XYZ file of C-alpha atoms in Angstrom:
674
model
C 0.000 0.000 0.000
C 1.323 3.432 -0.941
C 2.168 5.817 1.876
C 0.784 9.251 0.964
C 3.112 11.577 2.831
C 2.551 15.066 4.128
C 5.300 17.591 4.779
C 7.714 16.323 7.437
C 6.390 12.740 7.443
C 8.781 9.829 6.831
C 8.405 6.242 5.712
C 10.836 3.280 5.817
C 12.358 1.946 2.608
C 12.605 -1.817 2.318
C 14.638 -1.894 -0.913
C 17.761 -0.157 -2.118
C 17.074 0.099 -5.844
C 14.369 2.713 -6.374
C 12.947 5.095 -8.898
C 11.810 8.645 -8.159
C 8.998 9.713 -10.453
C 8.182 13.394 -10.825
C 5.149 14.848 -12.574
C 4.680 18.598 -12.885
C 2.612 19.194 -16.028
C 5.156 21.783 -17.219
C 8.860 21.266 -17.994
C 10.918 21.632 -14.826
C 14.461 20.682 -13.804
C 15.080 17.647 -11.611
C 18.338 16.926 -9.790
C 19.716 15.451 -6.593
C 22.380 16.186 -4.011
C 24.388 13.861 -1.813
C 25.228 15.084 1.656
C 26.894 13.850 4.818
C 25.427 13.189 8.249
C 25.151 16.891 8.984
C 23.415 17.590 5.659
C 26.351 19.345 3.967
C 27.437 18.829 0.368
C 31.181 18.186 0.061
C 31.529 19.690 -3.422
C 29.999 20.091 -6.869
C 30.842 16.446 -7.559
C 28.128 15.549 -5.025
C 25.384 17.147 -7.136
C 23.639 15.306 -9.991
C 22.010 17.659 -12.500
C 21.345 17.894 -16.278
C 24.930 18.963 -16.938
C 26.352 16.026 -14.915
C 23.485 13.525 -14.645
C 25.215 10.497 -13.133
C 26.844 9.827 -9.786
C 27.563 6.482 -8.108
C 24.132 5.050 -7.333
C 22.266 7.992 -8.832
C 21.102 9.120 -12.270
C 18.873 12.095 -13.056
C 17.281 13.530 -16.168
C 19.420 15.180 -18.812
C 16.979 17.958 -19.666
C 13.930 19.792 -18.370
C 10.684 17.867 -18.757
C 7.168 17.670 -17.392
C 7.802 14.100 -16.207
C 11.031 12.681 -14.808
C 12.367 9.261 -13.802
C 15.359 9.336 -11.448
C 17.194 6.076 -10.725
C 18.589 5.517 -7.223
C 20.675 2.617 -5.915
C 21.248 3.249 -2.211
C 23.676 0.333 -1.954
C 25.930 1.997 -4.517
C 26.279 5.430 -2.890
C 29.449 6.197 -0.968
C 29.651 5.279 2.710
C 30.042 8.965 3.595
C 26.650 9.762 2.060
C 23.824 9.849 4.591
C 21.255 11.855 2.682
C 20.016 12.000 -0.930
C 17.919 15.118 -1.572
C 15.655 15.329 -4.621
C 15.588 18.856 -6.051
C 13.101 20.475 -8.419
C 13.514 23.873 -10.057
C 11.729 26.049 -12.570
C 14.061 26.685 -15.556
C 14.975 30.328 -16.090
C 15.560 32.202 -19.323
C 13.362 29.934 -21.453
C 10.233 32.054 -21.628
C 8.040 29.950 -19.336
C 6.765 30.244 -15.763
C 9.312 31.531 -13.252
C 7.834 30.285 -9.970
C 6.088 27.169 -8.730
C 3.124 29.308 -7.724
C 2.085 29.513 -11.386
C 2.303 25.734 -11.873
C 0.215 22.810 -10.772
C 1.434 21.220 -7.545
C 4.318 18.839 -8.411
C 3.752 15.181 -7.570
C 6.670 12.981 -6.496
C 6.533 9.211 -6.000
C 9.097 6.683 -4.798
C 8.609 3.348 -6.571
C 10.255 -0.032 -6.712
C 11.709 -1.567 -9.836
C 8.354 -3.120 -10.684
C 6.586 0.242 -10.659
C 4.866 -0.317 -7.313
C 4.625 2.936 -5.373
C 6.274 2.934 -1.958
C 5.505 6.524 -0.995
C 4.167 9.644 -2.696
C 4.047 13.342 -1.919
C 2.169 16.220 -3.548
C 4.102 19.451 -2.938
C 1.492 22.068 -2.075
C 1.752 25.581 -0.678
C 4.432 26.839 -3.077
C 4.150 30.427 -4.292
C 7.159 32.619 -5.112
C 9.620 29.733 -4.817
C 11.523 28.702 -7.950
C 13.406 25.758 -6.411
C 12.331 23.172 -3.850
C 13.742 20.182 -1.988
C 10.965 17.685 -2.664
C 12.118 14.563 -0.823
C 15.124 13.291 0.992
C 16.262 9.706 1.364
C 18.239 9.481 4.572
C 20.178 6.817 6.472
C 19.268 6.260 10.119
C 20.862 3.472 12.189
C 21.842 1.534 9.102
C 18.376 1.704 7.483
C 17.093 4.083 4.800
C 13.923 6.159 5.025
C 12.181 8.729 2.840
C 10.938 12.051 4.191
C 8.622 14.573 2.521
C 10.395 17.933 2.738
C 8.766 20.519 0.445
C 11.236 23.262 1.414
C 11.080 26.009 -1.217
C 13.537 28.791 -2.085
C 12.558 32.061 -3.733
C 16.196 32.577 -4.690
C 16.203 29.432 -6.813
C 18.886 26.793 -7.016
C 21.590 29.170 -5.842
C 19.879 29.682 -2.472
C 18.991 26.000 -2.188
C 22.566 24.838 -2.763
C 23.914 27.551 -0.473
C 21.600 26.327 2.268
C 23.130 22.867 1.890
C 26.616 24.269 2.449
C 27.988 24.323 -1.102
C 30.512 27.195 -1.504
C 30.200 27.215 -5.319
C 26.392 27.363 -5.191
C 25.925 30.359 -7.493
C 28.381 29.135 -10.116
C 26.818 25.670 -10.143
C 23.289 27.086 -10.386
C 24.358 29.098 -13.434
C 25.983 26.015 -14.971
C 22.821 23.944 -14.401
C 20.611 26.556 -16.027
C 22.932 26.805 -19.037
C 22.803 23.017 -19.440
C 19.002 23.111 -19.302
C 18.793 25.881 -21.898
C 21.135 23.966 -24.198
C 19.046 20.834 -23.755
C 15.822 22.638 -24.614
C 17.426 24.327 -27.616
C 18.512 21.015 -29.176
C 15.368 19.090 -28.341
C 12.979 18.144 -31.114
C 9.685 19.786 -30.104
C 7.227 17.234 -28.794
C 3.682 17.226 -30.152
C 1.069 19.012 -28.053
C -0.384 16.880 -25.240
C -3.385 14.758 -26.065
C -6.196 13.678 -23.820
C -6.159 10.214 -22.347
C -8.733 9.039 -24.893
C -6.684 10.454 -27.727
C -3.320 8.993 -26.762
C -1.632 6.997 -29.460
C -0.913 4.056 -27.198
C 1.298 1.647 -29.043
C 3.103 -1.590 -28.446
C 5.500 -1.597 -31.369
C 8.408 -2.303 -29.042
C 6.584 -4.510 -26.556
C 8.990 -7.414 -26.713
C 11.900 -5.143 -25.890
C 10.350 -2.763 -23.387
C 8.357 -5.141 -21.224
C 4.910 -4.675 -19.837
C 4.685 -0.933 -20.563
C 7.100 0.449 -23.078
C 5.728 3.949 -22.785
C 5.921 4.388 -19.055
C 8.613 2.102 -17.661
C 12.118 3.388 -17.112
C 14.328 2.311 -19.924
C 17.873 2.723 -18.809
C 18.658 6.095 -20.242
C 17.216 8.280 -17.524
C 16.275 11.285 -19.571
C 13.066 13.202 -19.832
C 10.296 10.712 -19.552
C 7.383 10.497 -21.911
C 3.866 11.565 -21.060
C 2.490 8.120 -20.355
C 2.071 6.259 -17.069
C 3.314 2.778 -16.281
C 0.729 0.207 -15.260
C 2.686 -2.898 -14.255
C 1.069 -6.268 -14.583
C 1.108 -8.661 -11.638
C 3.549 -10.876 -13.478
C 5.910 -7.954 -13.828
C 6.489 -7.970 -10.103
C 8.035 -11.410 -10.099
C 9.663 -11.645 -13.487
C 13.371 -12.043 -13.968
C 13.983 -10.213 -17.231
C 15.680 -6.973 -18.112
C 13.765 -4.419 -20.148
C 15.396 -5.669 -23.314
C 13.966 -9.109 -22.850
C 17.387 -10.362 -21.741
C 16.968 -12.736 -18.812
C 19.021 -12.454 -15.645
C 18.903 -14.652 -12.549
C 16.278 -13.471 -10.069
C 18.801 -13.766 -7.248
C 21.240 -11.490 -9.087
C 19.451 -8.277 -10.144
C 21.200 -5.809 -12.453
C 24.075 -3.995 -10.793
C 23.935 -1.118 -13.266
C 21.580 1.685 -12.165
C 20.684 2.206 -15.813
C 18.997 -1.190 -15.965
C 16.146 -0.447 -13.614
C 13.138 -2.326 -14.883
C 11.994 -5.855 -14.220
C 9.251 -6.644 -16.681
C 7.700 -9.605 -18.342
C 8.271 -10.062 -22.028
C 5.088 -10.653 -23.996
C 4.984 -13.551 -26.365
C 6.840 -12.626 -29.511
C 7.162 -14.309 -32.888
C 9.867 -16.890 -33.077
C 12.931 -16.057 -35.108
C 12.118 -16.212 -38.781
C 8.368 -16.358 -38.139
C 5.731 -13.940 -39.415
C 5.608 -10.479 -37.911
C 2.331 -9.247 -36.445
C 2.017 -5.609 -37.454
C -1.110 -4.882 -35.462
C -0.919 -2.666 -32.379
C -3.001 -4.329 -29.625
C -2.974 -1.291 -27.319
C -3.661 1.395 -29.923
C -7.076 2.956 -29.333
C -9.100 4.443 -32.169
C -12.280 5.189 -30.237
C -11.868 8.937 -29.676
C -11.903 10.818 -31.917
C -13.661 8.358 -34.239
C -12.220 7.685 -37.683
C -14.506 8.452 -40.609
C -16.340 5.481 -42.144
C -13.899 5.301 -45.042
C -10.779 5.333 -42.851
C -8.501 2.292 -43.232
C -8.351 0.051 -40.221
C -5.380 -1.995 -39.117
C -5.612 -5.676 -39.994
C -3.577 -8.335 -38.199
C -0.460 -9.107 -40.169
C -0.089 -5.831 -42.066
C 0.596 -2.174 -41.225
C -1.862 0.511 -42.312
C -1.243 4.184 -43.007
C -3.306 6.382 -40.728
C -3.526 3.797 -37.942
C -3.749 6.396 -35.167
C -6.363 8.646 -33.623
C -7.426 11.859 -35.302
C -10.352 13.685 -36.881
C -8.764 13.726 -40.331
C -6.353 11.596 -42.303
C -3.763 14.356 -41.975
C -4.045 14.350 -38.177
C -3.946 10.547 -37.997
C -0.803 10.441 -40.142
C 0.794 13.143 -37.997
C 0.048 11.192 -34.827
C 1.243 7.975 -36.434
C 4.585 9.486 -37.460
C 5.128 10.869 -33.966
C 4.185 7.498 -32.515
C 6.800 5.805 -34.717
C 9.376 8.327 -33.550
C 8.472 7.660 -29.925
C 8.542 3.886 -30.440
C 11.979 4.004 -32.040
C 13.282 6.189 -29.203
C 12.052 3.799 -26.552
C 13.066 0.528 -28.169
C 16.543 1.956 -28.839
C 16.768 3.077 -25.211
C 15.790 -0.409 -24.051
C 18.445 -2.003 -26.276
C 21.175 0.343 -25.075
C 20.146 -0.239 -21.474
C 20.314 -3.995 -21.979
C 23.789 -3.716 -23.488
C 24.901 -1.540 -20.566
C 23.541 -4.130 -18.161
C 25.359 -6.931 -19.987
C 28.608 -4.933 -19.935
C 28.247 -4.183 -16.216
C 27.442 -7.780 -15.404
C 30.475 -9.077 -17.310
C 32.764 -6.523 -15.651
C 31.479 -7.491 -12.221
C 31.966 -11.201 -12.875
C 35.460 -10.641 -14.265
C 36.330 -8.524 -11.229
C 35.202 -11.343 -8.969
C 37.461 -13.761 -10.819
C 40.455 -11.420 -10.579
C 39.838 -10.672 -6.898
C 40.278 -14.346 -5.934
C 43.962 -15.382 -6.107
C 42.949 -19.021 -6.389
C 41.049 -18.467 -9.656
C 43.166 -15.666 -11.100
C 45.310 -18.032 -13.111
C 44.933 -21.518 -14.394
C 42.075 -23.403 -15.934
C 39.477 -22.379 -13.365
C 40.030 -18.682 -14.030
C 39.997 -19.161 -17.801
C 36.726 -21.056 -17.575
C 35.128 -18.352 -15.427
C 36.217 -15.624 -17.820
C 34.942 -17.576 -20.795
C 31.619 -18.136 -19.058
C 31.247 -14.410 -18.300
C 31.990 -13.466 -21.914
C 29.600 -16.102 -23.230
C 26.809 -14.799 -21.004
C 27.542 -11.261 -22.168
C 27.297 -12.333 -25.796
C 24.057 -14.170 -25.098
C 22.440 -11.157 -23.432
C 23.542 -8.735 -26.136
C 22.410 -11.086 -28.916
C 19.041 -11.547 -27.255
C 18.587 -7.802 -26.896
C 19.613 -7.282 -30.517
C 17.088 -9.868 -31.683
C 14.339 -8.025 -29.828
C 15.517 -4.715 -31.298
C 15.677 -6.143 -34.820
C 12.159 -7.503 -34.436
C 10.872 -4.060 -33.433
C 12.859 -2.363 -36.202
C 11.368 -4.760 -38.754
C 7.882 -3.817 -37.589
C 8.606 -0.087 -37.643
C 10.323 -0.320 -41.037
C 7.333 -2.110 -42.503
C 5.063 0.559 -41.068
C 7.284 3.336 -42.449
C 7.226 1.725 -45.904
C 3.427 1.968 -45.872
C 3.148 5.396 -44.252
C 5.703 7.234 -46.419
C 3.789 6.921 -49.747
C 0.562 8.044 -48.044
C 1.960 11.316 -46.693
C 0.513 14.592 -48.026
C 2.826 17.198 -49.596
C 3.497 18.979 -46.278
C 4.809 15.693 -44.795
C 6.289 14.100 -47.926
C 9.844 14.002 -49.255
C 10.617 16.053 -52.339
C 10.960 12.857 -54.395
C 7.432 11.705 -53.501
C 4.982 11.293 -56.418
C 2.461 13.379 -54.468
C 4.245 16.512 -55.682
C 3.428 15.696 -59.318
C -0.252 16.420 -58.603
C 0.464 19.392 -56.359
C -2.093 22.170 -56.110
C -1.975 25.170 -53.778
C -3.952 24.181 -50.651
C -7.029 25.949 -49.328
C -5.863 25.826 -45.694
C -2.632 25.540 -43.710
C -1.656 21.988 -42.675
C -0.998 20.846 -39.113
C 2.721 20.409 -39.587
C 5.670 20.568 -41.953
C 8.494 18.172 -42.736
C 11.974 19.592 -42.162
C 13.927 16.413 -42.836
C 14.450 12.877 -41.536
C 15.704 11.453 -38.235
C 17.394 8.155 -37.439
C 19.585 6.544 -34.790
C 22.768 4.566 -35.319
C 21.103 1.237 -34.514
C 18.618 1.673 -37.383
C 20.350 3.449 -40.223
C 17.799 2.290 -42.825
C 14.738 3.411 -40.854
C 14.023 7.105 -41.366
C 11.357 8.928 -39.368
C 9.996 12.173 -40.866
C 10.804 15.170 -38.699
C 7.512 17.076 -38.473
C 7.074 20.412 -36.677
C 3.773 22.093 -35.984
C 2.570 25.121 -37.908
C 2.579 28.024 -37.486
C 6.228 28.008 -36.462
C 6.775 28.616 -32.756
C 10.497 29.329 -33.074
C 12.817 30.370 -35.860
C 15.192 28.141 -37.801
C 18.969 28.381 -38.001
C 20.659 26.623 -40.911
C 24.214 26.213 -39.641
C 26.768 26.924 -42.358
C 29.697 26.410 -39.981
C 32.364 23.766 -40.410
C 31.242 20.511 -38.804
C 31.935 16.887 -39.583
C 28.848 15.077 -40.846
C 27.636 11.867 -39.232
C 29.029 9.792 -42.088
C 32.539 11.117 -41.458
C 32.678 13.368 -44.508
C 33.680 17.008 -44.393
C 32.976 19.954 -46.662
C 34.963 23.140 -47.047
C 33.571 26.475 -45.941
C 32.425 27.560 -49.404
C 30.651 24.249 -50.032
C 28.950 24.322 -46.649
C 27.616 27.811 -47.228
C 26.249 26.756 -50.610
C 24.593 23.650 -49.167
C 23.171 25.638 -46.258
C 21.593 28.153 -48.620
C 20.158 25.396 -50.820
C 18.682 23.806 -47.713
C 17.139 27.139 -46.671
C 15.608 27.580 -50.134
C 14.116 24.059 -49.969
C 12.579 24.783 -46.540
C 11.277 28.144 -47.758
C 9.746 26.630 -50.871
C 7.973 23.995 -48.785
C 6.596 26.664 -46.443
C 5.268 28.600 -49.437
C 3.817 25.446 -50.971
C 1.813 24.351 -47.936
C 0.162 27.722 -47.247
C -2.864 29.022 -49.140
C -2.254 31.740 -51.710
C -1.654 35.106 -50.088
C -1.195 33.721 -46.562
C 2.598 33.437 -46.486
C 5.075 36.137 -47.496
C 8.837 35.731 -47.780
C 11.513 38.423 -47.440
C 15.193 37.750 -48.075
C 18.284 39.578 -46.827
C 21.445 38.683 -48.753
C 23.811 41.583 -47.983
C 26.701 40.516 -50.205
C 24.654 38.697 -52.837
C 26.512 35.466 -52.075
C 23.293 33.426 -52.152
C 22.106 34.618 -55.551
C 22.585 31.251 -57.261
C 20.724 29.277 -54.599
C 17.963 31.913 -54.433
C 17.371 31.809 -58.185
C 14.272 29.535 -58.033
C 12.581 31.910 -55.586
C 13.532 35.031 -57.526
C 12.782 33.732 -61.029
C 9.332 32.406 -60.173
C 8.359 35.663 -58.458
C 7.254 34.207 -55.131
C 9.234 36.716 -53.035
C 7.557 39.857 -51.740
C 10.477 41.965 -52.998
C 13.862 41.168 -54.537
C 16.517 40.053 -52.017
C 17.819 43.021 -50.013
C 21.531 43.719 -50.484
C 23.957 46.036 -48.744
C 23.623 47.732 -45.371
C 20.819 49.982 -46.643
C 18.779 46.999 -47.791
C 19.299 45.255 -44.454
C 18.148 48.328 -42.536
C 15.060 48.796 -44.725
C 13.746 45.237 -44.384
C 14.419 45.038 -40.644
C 12.792 48.427 -40.048
C 9.610 47.421 -41.910
C 9.293 44.106 -40.087
C 9.981 45.520 -36.622
C 7.372 48.216 -37.251
C 4.951 45.496 -38.292
C 5.568 43.556 -35.069
C 5.074 46.733 -33.003
C 1.839 47.603 -34.814
C 0.281 44.153 -34.483
C 1.297 43.872 -30.824
C -0.289 47.233 -30.020
C -3.482 46.269 -31.838
C -3.736 42.933 -30.080
C -2.921 44.297 -26.628
C -5.395 47.112 -27.115
C -8.142 44.730 -28.144
C -8.361 46.355 -31.577
C -6.977 43.628 -33.822
C -9.666 44.420 -36.427
C -8.620 48.066 -36.714
C -5.344 47.579 -38.549
C -4.757 49.968 -41.466
C -6.616 49.217 -44.726
C -4.611 46.995 -47.026
C -2.468 45.707 -44.160
C -0.903 42.378 -45.134
C -2.167 39.897 -42.542
C -0.252 36.935 -43.934
C 2.457 35.046 -42.074
C 5.884 36.598 -42.730
C 9.218 34.794 -43.094
C 12.550 36.612 -43.102
C 15.443 34.627 -44.581
C 18.829 36.064 -43.583
C 21.947 34.878 -45.396
C 25.566 35.460 -44.459
C 24.908 37.006 -41.035
C 26.420 39.250 -39.606
C 27.746 40.721 -42.883
C 25.988 44.062 -43.494
C 24.598 44.284 -39.945
C 25.434 47.152 -37.609
C 24.597 47.173 -33.892
C 21.116 48.563 -34.489
C 20.346 45.895 -37.087
C 21.577 43.166 -34.743
C 19.243 44.386 -32.002
C 16.338 44.509 -34.459
C 17.082 40.949 -35.523
C 17.068 39.785 -31.912
C 13.771 41.596 -31.398
C 12.216 39.797 -34.387
C 13.465 36.439 -33.120
C 11.997 37.039 -29.647
C 8.721 38.819 -30.426
C 8.001 37.969 -34.045
C 6.572 34.424 -33.815
C 3.689 35.513 -31.565
C 2.440 37.909 -34.268
C 3.287 35.829 -37.331
C 6.798 37.050 -38.178
C 9.308 34.206 -38.386
C 13.067 34.058 -38.859
C 15.295 31.699 -40.845
C 19.015 32.314 -40.362
C 21.725 30.922 -42.647
C 24.879 31.615 -40.683
C 28.098 30.358 -39.146
C 28.091 31.186 -35.452
C 31.850 31.728 -35.479
C 31.372 34.639 -37.876
C 29.485 36.463 -35.118
C 31.985 35.752 -32.339
C 32.772 39.450 -32.135
C 29.418 40.072 -30.469
C 30.301 37.694 -27.628
C 27.479 36.572 -25.321
C 25.136 39.264 -26.714
C 23.876 36.833 -29.364
C 23.698 33.708 -27.182
C 19.926 34.135 -26.623
C 19.462 34.448 -30.386
C 21.182 31.150 -31.171
C 19.463 29.355 -28.303
C 16.061 30.624 -29.422
C 16.402 29.135 -32.914
C 16.139 25.493 -33.895
C 19.510 24.512 -35.329
C 19.460 22.496 -38.546
C 22.399 21.418 -40.673
C 22.898 21.106 -44.447
C 24.623 17.731 -43.956
C 23.603 14.734 -41.817
C 24.526 15.520 -38.216
C 23.595 13.968 -34.861
C 22.857 17.182 -32.950
C 19.158 16.838 -32.135
C 17.702 15.135 -29.066
C 14.258 13.647 -28.509
C 12.052 14.940 -25.679
C 11.729 11.520 -24.007
C 15.116 9.943 -23.378
C 17.519 12.485 -24.865
C 18.948 10.269 -27.621
C 21.209 11.999 -30.113
C 19.336 11.671 -33.415
C 20.978 12.078 -36.787
C 19.186 14.759 -38.756
C 19.147 14.737 -42.566
C 17.760 17.828 -44.330
C 14.849 17.565 -46.755
C 16.657 18.486 -49.972
C 15.474 18.442 -53.557
C 17.023 15.510 -55.507
C 19.799 16.627 -57.888
C 18.464 17.362 -61.356
C 14.825 17.340 -60.253
C 12.494 20.044 -61.541
C 9.970 19.560 -58.741
C 10.990 22.750 -56.941
C 10.552 24.854 -60.084
C 7.136 23.311 -60.835
C 5.863 23.788 -57.287
C 7.053 27.403 -57.048
C 5.543 28.181 -60.455
C 2.220 26.818 -59.220
C 2.510 28.950 -56.070
C 3.322 32.090 -58.104
C 0.365 31.488 -60.435
C -2.005 31.075 -57.486
C -0.678 34.251 -55.875
C -1.271 36.273 -59.058
C -4.806 34.920 -59.339
C -5.465 35.744 -55.694
C -4.252 39.312 -56.115
C -6.151 39.845 -59.359
């Protein structure tokens, strides 16, 4: 039975390996501190936080999230540690709430490895506090207990860490916040939350992830997904790791990353037929139309997700595939980590015994440990391959069914392209994949209208395939990528509802911009020189000011006659060439305030070129979603923080699809104006 704690109440802990689950409804930071008998932290190395998420016996989330899973192994903490404090903080400098008083009361639960709650605590009464010690696990007379603390600090993490005796509290608090901001900046934006009836509940990776692949911890303790684990009774007695790799029930995993004991559902035997149905996917709310395809056992179906339209169902299905791949990959990596840890422990035991260190007995023990390691890794890989086969088959069916906004440029759907009558839900910016599944590509979809600007990085970086390009080539590829993204944005908006401005101070992007210029889809020719830069930025900043005043004054319908109410996109090439200090400030203003009133920014730039501005431009870069013109593993998912390889959505060499689509857009715009 779960002990529902109130502030100051404690409860005994009967097991050493635990999980701390945090639910806040809004992204917050979760961390932990280790302290001695007097409650003092010995140094920054005794604090686990997103910038340094692992300590002996402790692992916390790598980024801010609405839900967290923290792994704790009390047997693995140092003997000098007598207290483990769980910290929560509101991230600063990210544009969200700044105190807990504006959030729902955070809920914290201590659970066993099987998901059974040991104790829970709802932190109420917070107001101006921006950091709080939620719980503490403390050692008393050789036994561990949990206490509900709920001590808040209006001064944030700096005051909290100072109170625990850390001399470098302010520096560490700054470092933690910078790590959180970096994590949010590189995270692929998650889809908006859905109601319980509308969840796309899937079991694509069931054989790997155990009884609940969406809610169980899966080794990599990053930001957890939005779903809740519901362990089956069998899960409480099973002796399997989350990868499906069995371990003896009297020897649980020693690695804190392998924290789940779960049953493995019956899976097809090797070489047998694959069942592509999703037993736990619900299509009851919202209901599919009568003509919607329904999943049949044995074959995947495009649109096999909830949604009021085929477009929404495909969007939810793509995001579900992305989530499934993230979780099954996390389970596989966790299983491999567990196998590595187990082998190291067994080899250490052999070496620690002088009698078995040499000779036949030692060789046999080492061979047995390596054989078991191979068996566990092979078993985990088989489960992963089975899930990848299912997801690949689903992707092969979904990809041809995607509408233009979601489709690759080489899709036949573009041959029948017509300018749409309404804006789609989302837009494809490229493809994502992980190293374990190089063939499987998941479309990277972002919601429209854009909530943050885009930064096409033209700086020198090595691509994920090991190739390099010189500076001139990278700048050319970056501009071609920007043109492809711009053309897609124009193509998916109705005529007259999306306007593009271009700043190209030195004219270096003229060749790449030719399709946009020649077809006449730009509002005005690309601005060149310092005067052109100043003119475009001045007009757009005035537009943002005017719309903001109208909206704030409740007079949005009183804008001047003939005012262009369409969404605006500013493409900036070769920044900061041609920009003075005033222009730089205007650009920052557009990046910060523009998206809320329909003015969006796409930067094509090398950050090193703007080093002269120092930290002044750091908020600008952090506020933009960084994309690359070459495959690069710089993006992270919002669930477990995997590094995903991003590949831009480029037009195939020699294809005329871009010219045809832009010509269609230009024709529709002329008809709309006439």
